[in-house]
Structures are given as C-alpha cells and as structure tokens.
Amino acid sequence: MKVGSLKSVLVAIGVVTSIPALGTFPGGEAREPVKKGKPNIIIIMTDDQGYGELSCYGNPVLKTPELDWLHDNSIRFTDFHVTPMCAPTRGQLLTGVDAARNGAVNVSSGRGLMRTEIPSMAELFSANGYSTGLFGKWHLGDNYPFRPGDRGFDEALWFPSSHISSVPDYWGNDYFDDTYIHNDRREVYKGYCTDVFFDESMQWISECAGEKRPFLAYISTNAPHYPHFAPEKDISDMQQVIDASVFSGLKPGTKNPLIRYLAMIRNIDENVGKLVGFLDEQGLADNTILIFLTDNGSTFGPRYYNAGMRGMKTEMYEGGHRVPLFIRWPAGNFTSPRDMEGLTTVQDILPTLVDLCGIRIADSVKFDGVSLAPVLRGNEKVDGERMVIINYSRMPIGFDYPSPHAPSIVKKDDTGVLWKEWRLLENRGLYNLEKDPMQQENVIGQYPEIAEKMRSYLNRWWTGVRDQVNEPQRVVIGNEKENPILLTACEWMDVFVDQKAQVMKGVRKNSYWEMMVDQAGTYELELRRWPVELDLPIRESIEGGVALPITTARLLISGVRHVDVIAPFTFEGAEQKVEPDDKASVFTVDLEAGPATLHTWFNDKDKNTLCGAYYVYIRRVDI
C-alpha cells in the first residue's frame, strides 16, 4: 500500500487523525533501508486441498512428487492449524491476528473484509524495502480500501471473491484464457489459471532479482476449489489412475468430480516443481524462504481418503483445519529437515517471517500468533502448554434476508479450543486425539476439569473480541482510488449469494451494503440484474437461466444526514419503472460524506419483491 492512500476513510471513521507521509512505515518511523542479503519470501497457498491430498501423507491415488520433494527438504509442522474456511485463514496469514479481531470472519455476506487499521504482511514488508506481489486468490475485499493494491502489494494479479466464476468475477471465466484483475485493471491472460499465476509470479520474481530487490511473493491458487476445471491431460491421467484403483466403483456423482479435483492438484504439483527449478536456475533458492500450506481441510477427504482424520472444510473436526505447513530456507541456519510437533497456527507465519527477515515494526503492531523462528533454528520447542482458538462465522445458507440470528453472526460457542491432544468443539464436545483420533467419542462428561480449563480460556478470549467481532467493515464510494465502483450481492450483509448459478436462476434473496461515502457529491447508481459485460436487459435471461418479471426498481440509502434523489423520493426510497429494454435502472443521488447503507429492490407488477439488484455500479459524477 502506498502509505497515505487510506487517509480519507481512516480519518472519517475516527481511526486516526492523520497518516504518515510516504517513506515511513506503520507507526511513523523512518522507512527501513534495504539491507544486502535480506531473504526473499515465497508463500504458496492452495485452496481446499486437505492434509491427505499429498502422496507424502499417504494418498492412495494422487502422486505429488514435487510437493513430496519440498516436504522432504523442509521443516514440517505436523500439528498446524488454519480456519476451516478460506477467507478467515487468509486474513490470519496476512495479519498474524485472529479472524475475530481482523474482521475477515467469513467468505462473503459482508463479513470478509480485513480491517484497514491492522497492517498487512505486504504493508510491513513493503515499508522495509521489499517488493511485494500477489498472484491468484485474494478474497479479503474486492473494493477500495480492501483490495490487494490498497493493502501493500506493489504487483497484484487476482480475481474477486472466493473463486473464479463467482458473482463479482468477469462473466464467462472458466479457468482457461480468463480475464483477471492486474493492478486494479481487467486484463485477458492466455492459459490455464494455475499455470498463469505461477508463470506470472516467476516473471515478476525474475524482474525483482534483476534489480536486486528482495521480494515477497504470495502465490495463492484458486485450485482445487470448485468448479473443478483442469487441463485435459491431467484429467485423463487421473481418470486412468482412479479406474485402476479401489475407487473405481465410486458413484459417478462422486467419482467424476474427484477425478477433476485431483487433476487440479496434479497440475499444482507440476507448477511447484517448475518454481523450484526456476529458483535453482536463477540462483535464488538458497536465500529464499519457501513456504507451502493450504487454506482449510479437504472438500473430498471423507469420501475417499482423509489421512486418518474426521471432518472436512467448514467443519470443526480435525480434518477441517489441520493442514500441511512446509518451511524451507537453505541459508537460514535451520535444523535439518524434520517433523516438528507442537500446536501451531497460521497466525504464526507473519511474526515468524518478521523475525527471520529482521523486519522493523511499530510498537503498536501486535500479533496473536507467535514467532516460530527459534523453533526452526533448533533453539526452542513449540510451547507444549499452548492453547489455540479457531473461530469464524458460518455461511448463512437458507437465509433470504438479513437477520440478527443468521449463522454469519459470530458467536462464542461456535468456537474450537485446541490444547495438546484435547479438542473442545463448540463448547459441548470434548475429544482426546491420542485415544480417539477419529473424534467419535465425546468425553466432556468424563473430564470436567479439562473442559473447564479450556472453557476458561475461551471465555477470556471472547471477552477480548466480543465488542468488535461482528462490526461490519465498509467499502468506500466516491474516492478517486476506485471510481466507478462495483458492488455485488456477494457482499450483501448476512445473506449468501456468491455463485453465478444463483444469479442465473434469479435467486429470491435480498439484503444491503454497508458503505462509507468518501466525499459529498453527486452519485450515479446503476441497478442491474446482469453485469455490464453481458449487456443484457434486466428482464431477459441467458441460456440456462431464468427471466424475472421485473417492472420496477427501488432504491433507499439510509444512515446519511441528507439525501436528494433526482426522482420521486419518499421514506420508502426512490422508485423507477423498468421498461422491457432497460439494461439498468439509473438513480442520481446527492450524498454527504459519512457512513451509509444501500438497499435495492427489483419488484414485479404487483409490487412483490423478486430480489435485490445483484450488481450496482456507483460513480461519483463530480469527481
């Protein structure tokens, strides 16, 4: 992030009264000059790949020779945990702070935005002279001030929301020859998505190395997340492997997606091999910290192989959040490659890198994670008495409108507490992994003293986060950094609409957006059923979709001191008729600066609400 880019929003919401000038790092101290020999960093995070989706961890059908090589040449943390859902894990990785504190507690539903007052990994390293690059999945906010470029990444090639082909993503993306966002502008890239992200990262790394700049590269694949598209060769090879295995008799509804899922991981493995070879060729391998992890548990594990664990993505059982972590740095004076026991978490990675790289940070920067640098160098063991909290908000499936009782509201008793071999899940189940690795027997009645010790830790933690955990973060409209701005149903508060299939079917849901009006002025809001790239009238549909009999569009902006709508306006908002050929219903509004809430409705001829506007394009016209 260019220091100073958040001034208007942070001042407006009272977080700060001023922002340090460019050339300082968070906290206001002088920017750290680049020191010769600073290690480079590459973090590879894959999406929805479980602990068992590696042949080094016993997968019976998938071969991952390149990841196995990395495993064999790294320190491996064998009791390493993330959140069972991707965006919270990513926020914790980039801040070293609990999801409940950093704001990114969900994958959508208005609760996946990382607080701007908490410095990100990219901001901290950029302020210390590093070049910073993101390649692939971001999933911590699609709009200013939450985008990767706003949060410290000098170079960013990414796509919005949770997956390629999500609601905010460019319509028609299918993993091949897609349109991605490159430094906040959409560009077309040739090739398969994972290949593109790795190839572009290596090109950027080569440029950094040529200019002798230390770099932080975050390669965050969308694979093997749904939808399961993979190169044909990988699919064909996995088809043969599965057909010759004990899983040949799986039902087609499981077998065919599994083949494609594993084919995607096969492609990831090949790209990891290409990257390792590239680092060797460029003479970068020795002084590069190379990290591999995944963002949550498997989406297929329980149906074929789950490495001896119960649970999967979104679940609190071990298979939902225990994932691989490999760390390699040949020049880092680490101990020899080996397994490291002891409870560790994704929040530990940033403080570890800060220590390993000698990064200066302000005294005000606090981490919930701990540095593992002494462990990596053999000077200490992981604290055997450590407790770890896992907490995040659940997806509000089934909620058609926002509710204070939606699953996306974070609750204390939805938490997992981890301690040694013990797991206290949702404050009602206690499991001992040594005696019961598959977590089949709830022993909370047999060990009340253990449960109470862990519950006390939970209560102390909750006291520290409860006042802010459900506070929504606001996207900013009217700032020159992003004008116009696109809001989509993906960020409707406490309602889940993030799949294009939902838009195609015209899902009957609605909610609102929390916004911050950056500057007073005249704003134009286009309410649309379809994104602009489809160029479709509101009432029409595409093949496989459903046309909605929309006859009127309604708009209400609440929470601001003064609103003038250049159209009839009542306490119910402004309403316009939708003609058959209208591609958007356009409202022009005068707004004052400050927090605001945007509501939209598409209604039929009887004034029944069909849905909200899935897409709203907002432009400050007097900027």
PDB file of N, CA and C in Angstrom, residues 508-510 548-554 575 578 600-612:
ATOM      1  N   ARG A 508     -34.277 -15.690  -5.057  1.00  0.00           N
ATOM      2  CA  ARG A 508     -35.138 -14.704  -4.404  1.00  0.00           C
ATOM      3  C   ARG A 508     -34.563 -14.313  -3.044  1.00  0.00           C
ATOM      4  N   LYS A 509     -33.493 -13.525  -3.088  1.00  0.00           N
ATOM      5  CA  LYS A 509     -32.845 -13.067  -1.874  1.00  0.00           C
ATOM      6  C   LYS A 509     -32.580 -11.568  -1.966  1.00  0.00           C
ATOM      7  N   ASN A 510     -32.367 -10.963  -0.804  1.00  0.00           N
ATOM      8  CA  ASN A 510     -32.066  -9.546  -0.792  1.00  0.00           C
ATOM      9  C   ASN A 510     -31.417  -9.174   0.537  1.00  0.00           C
ATOM     10  N   LEU A 548     -36.765 -12.819 -14.968  1.00  0.00           N
ATOM     11  CA  LEU A 548     -37.611 -12.346 -13.877  1.00  0.00           C
ATOM     12  C   LEU A 548     -38.532 -11.234 -14.382  1.00  0.00           C
ATOM     13  N   PRO A 549     -39.808 -11.258 -14.005  1.00  0.00           N
ATOM     14  CA  PRO A 549     -40.771 -10.252 -14.476  1.00  0.00           C
ATOM     15  C   PRO A 549     -40.659  -8.938 -13.710  1.00  0.00           C
ATOM     16  N   ILE A 550     -39.517  -8.308 -13.802  1.00  0.00           N
ATOM     17  CA  ILE A 550     -39.239  -7.084 -13.050  1.00  0.00           C
ATOM     18  C   ILE A 550     -39.904  -5.895 -13.756  1.00  0.00           C
ATOM     19  N   THR A 551     -40.676  -5.134 -13.023  1.00  0.00           N
ATOM     20  CA  THR A 551     -41.328  -3.951 -13.598  1.00  0.00           C
ATOM     21  C   THR A 551     -40.904  -2.655 -12.927  1.00  0.00           C
ATOM     22  N   THR A 552     -40.404  -2.726 -11.692  1.00  0.00           N
ATOM     23  CA  THR A 552     -39.936  -1.524 -11.007  1.00  0.00           C
ATOM     24  C   THR A 552     -38.651  -1.807 -10.245  1.00  0.00           C
ATOM     25  N   ALA A 553     -37.862  -0.742 -10.094  1.00  0.00           N
ATOM     26  CA  ALA A 553     -36.643  -0.807  -9.284  1.00  0.00           C
ATOM     27  C   ALA A 553     -36.750   0.242  -8.199  1.00  0.00           C
ATOM     28  N   ARG A 554     -36.319  -0.122  -6.981  1.00  0.00           N
ATOM     29  CA  ARG A 554     -36.415   0.806  -5.860  1.00  0.00           C
ATOM     30  C   ARG A 554     -35.064   0.922  -5.168  1.00  0.00           C
ATOM     31  N   GLU A 575     -38.308   5.194  -6.569  1.00  0.00           N
ATOM     32  CA  GLU A 575     -38.760   4.074  -7.393  1.00  0.00           C
ATOM     33  C   GLU A 575     -38.810   4.489  -8.858  1.00  0.00           C
ATOM     34  N   VAL A 578     -39.244  -0.072 -14.808  1.00  0.00           N
ATOM     35  CA  VAL A 578     -38.284  -0.794 -15.633  1.00  0.00           C
ATOM     36  C   VAL A 578     -38.960  -1.171 -16.948  1.00  0.00           C
ATOM     37  N   THR A 600     -31.598  -2.047  -2.195  1.00  0.00           N
ATOM     38  CA  THR A 600     -32.199  -2.050  -3.530  1.00  0.00           C
ATOM     39  C   THR A 600     -33.261  -3.143  -3.606  1.00  0.00           C
ATOM     40  N   TRP A 601     -34.243  -2.916  -4.497  1.00  0.00           N
ATOM     41  CA  TRP A 601     -35.286  -3.915  -4.727  1.00  0.00           C
ATOM     42  C   TRP A 601     -35.622  -3.962  -6.212  1.00  0.00           C
ATOM     43  N   PHE A 602     -35.851  -5.158  -6.723  1.00  0.00           N
ATOM     44  CA  PHE A 602     -36.491  -5.357  -8.019  1.00  0.00           C
ATOM     45  C   PHE A 602     -37.860  -5.984  -7.740  1.00  0.00           C
ATOM     46  N   ASN A 603     -38.924  -5.325  -8.188  1.00  0.00           N
ATOM     47  CA  ASN A 603     -40.294  -5.762  -7.882  1.00  0.00           C
ATOM     48  C   ASN A 603     -41.061  -6.126  -9.150  1.00  0.00           C
ATOM     49  N   ASP A 604     -42.100  -6.946  -8.978  1.00  0.00           N
ATOM     50  CA  ASP A 604     -42.968  -7.276 -10.111  1.00  0.00           C
ATOM     51  C   ASP A 604     -44.126  -6.287 -10.169  1.00  0.00           C
ATOM     52  N   LYS A 605     -45.058  -6.519 -11.073  1.00  0.00           N
ATOM     53  CA  LYS A 605     -46.153  -5.561 -11.292  1.00  0.00           C
ATOM     54  C   LYS A 605     -47.077  -5.430 -10.088  1.00  0.00           C
ATOM     55  N   ASP A 606     -47.079  -6.423  -9.219  1.00  0.00           N
ATOM     56  CA  ASP A 606     -47.900  -6.378  -8.012  1.00  0.00           C
ATOM     57  C   ASP A 606     -47.127  -5.859  -6.808  1.00  0.00           C
ATOM     58  N   LYS A 607     -45.943  -5.313  -7.077  1.00  0.00           N
ATOM     59  CA  LYS A 607     -45.059  -4.743  -6.051  1.00  0.00           C
ATOM     60  C   LYS A 607     -44.480  -5.791  -5.104  1.00  0.00           C
ATOM     61  N   ASN A 608     -44.495  -7.050  -5.533  1.00  0.00           N
ATOM     62  CA  ASN A 608     -43.830  -8.100  -4.769  1.00  0.00           C
ATOM     63  C   ASN A 608     -42.330  -8.056  -5.074  1.00  0.00           C
ATOM     64  N   THR A 609     -41.507  -8.130  -4.055  1.00  0.00           N
ATOM     65  CA  THR A 609     -40.063  -8.103  -4.268  1.00  0.00           C
ATOM     66  C   THR A 609     -39.589  -9.442  -4.813  1.00  0.00           C
ATOM     67  N   LEU A 610     -38.885  -9.387  -5.926  1.00  0.00           N
ATOM     68  CA  LEU A 610     -38.328 -10.590  -6.531  1.00  0.00           C
ATOM     69  C   LEU A 610     -36.911 -10.850  -6.027  1.00  0.00           C
ATOM     70  N   CYS A 611     -36.121  -9.799  -5.918  1.00  0.00           N
ATOM     71  CA  CYS A 611     -34.741  -9.900  -5.439  1.00  0.00           C
ATOM     72  C   CYS A 611     -34.187  -8.484  -5.321  1.00  0.00           C
ATOM     73  N   GLY A 612     -32.984  -8.377  -4.807  1.00  0.00           N
ATOM     74  CA  GLY A 612     -32.274  -7.112  -4.863  1.00  0.00           C
ATOM     75  C   GLY A 612     -31.493  -7.022  -6.157  1.00  0.00           C
TER      76      GLY A 612
END
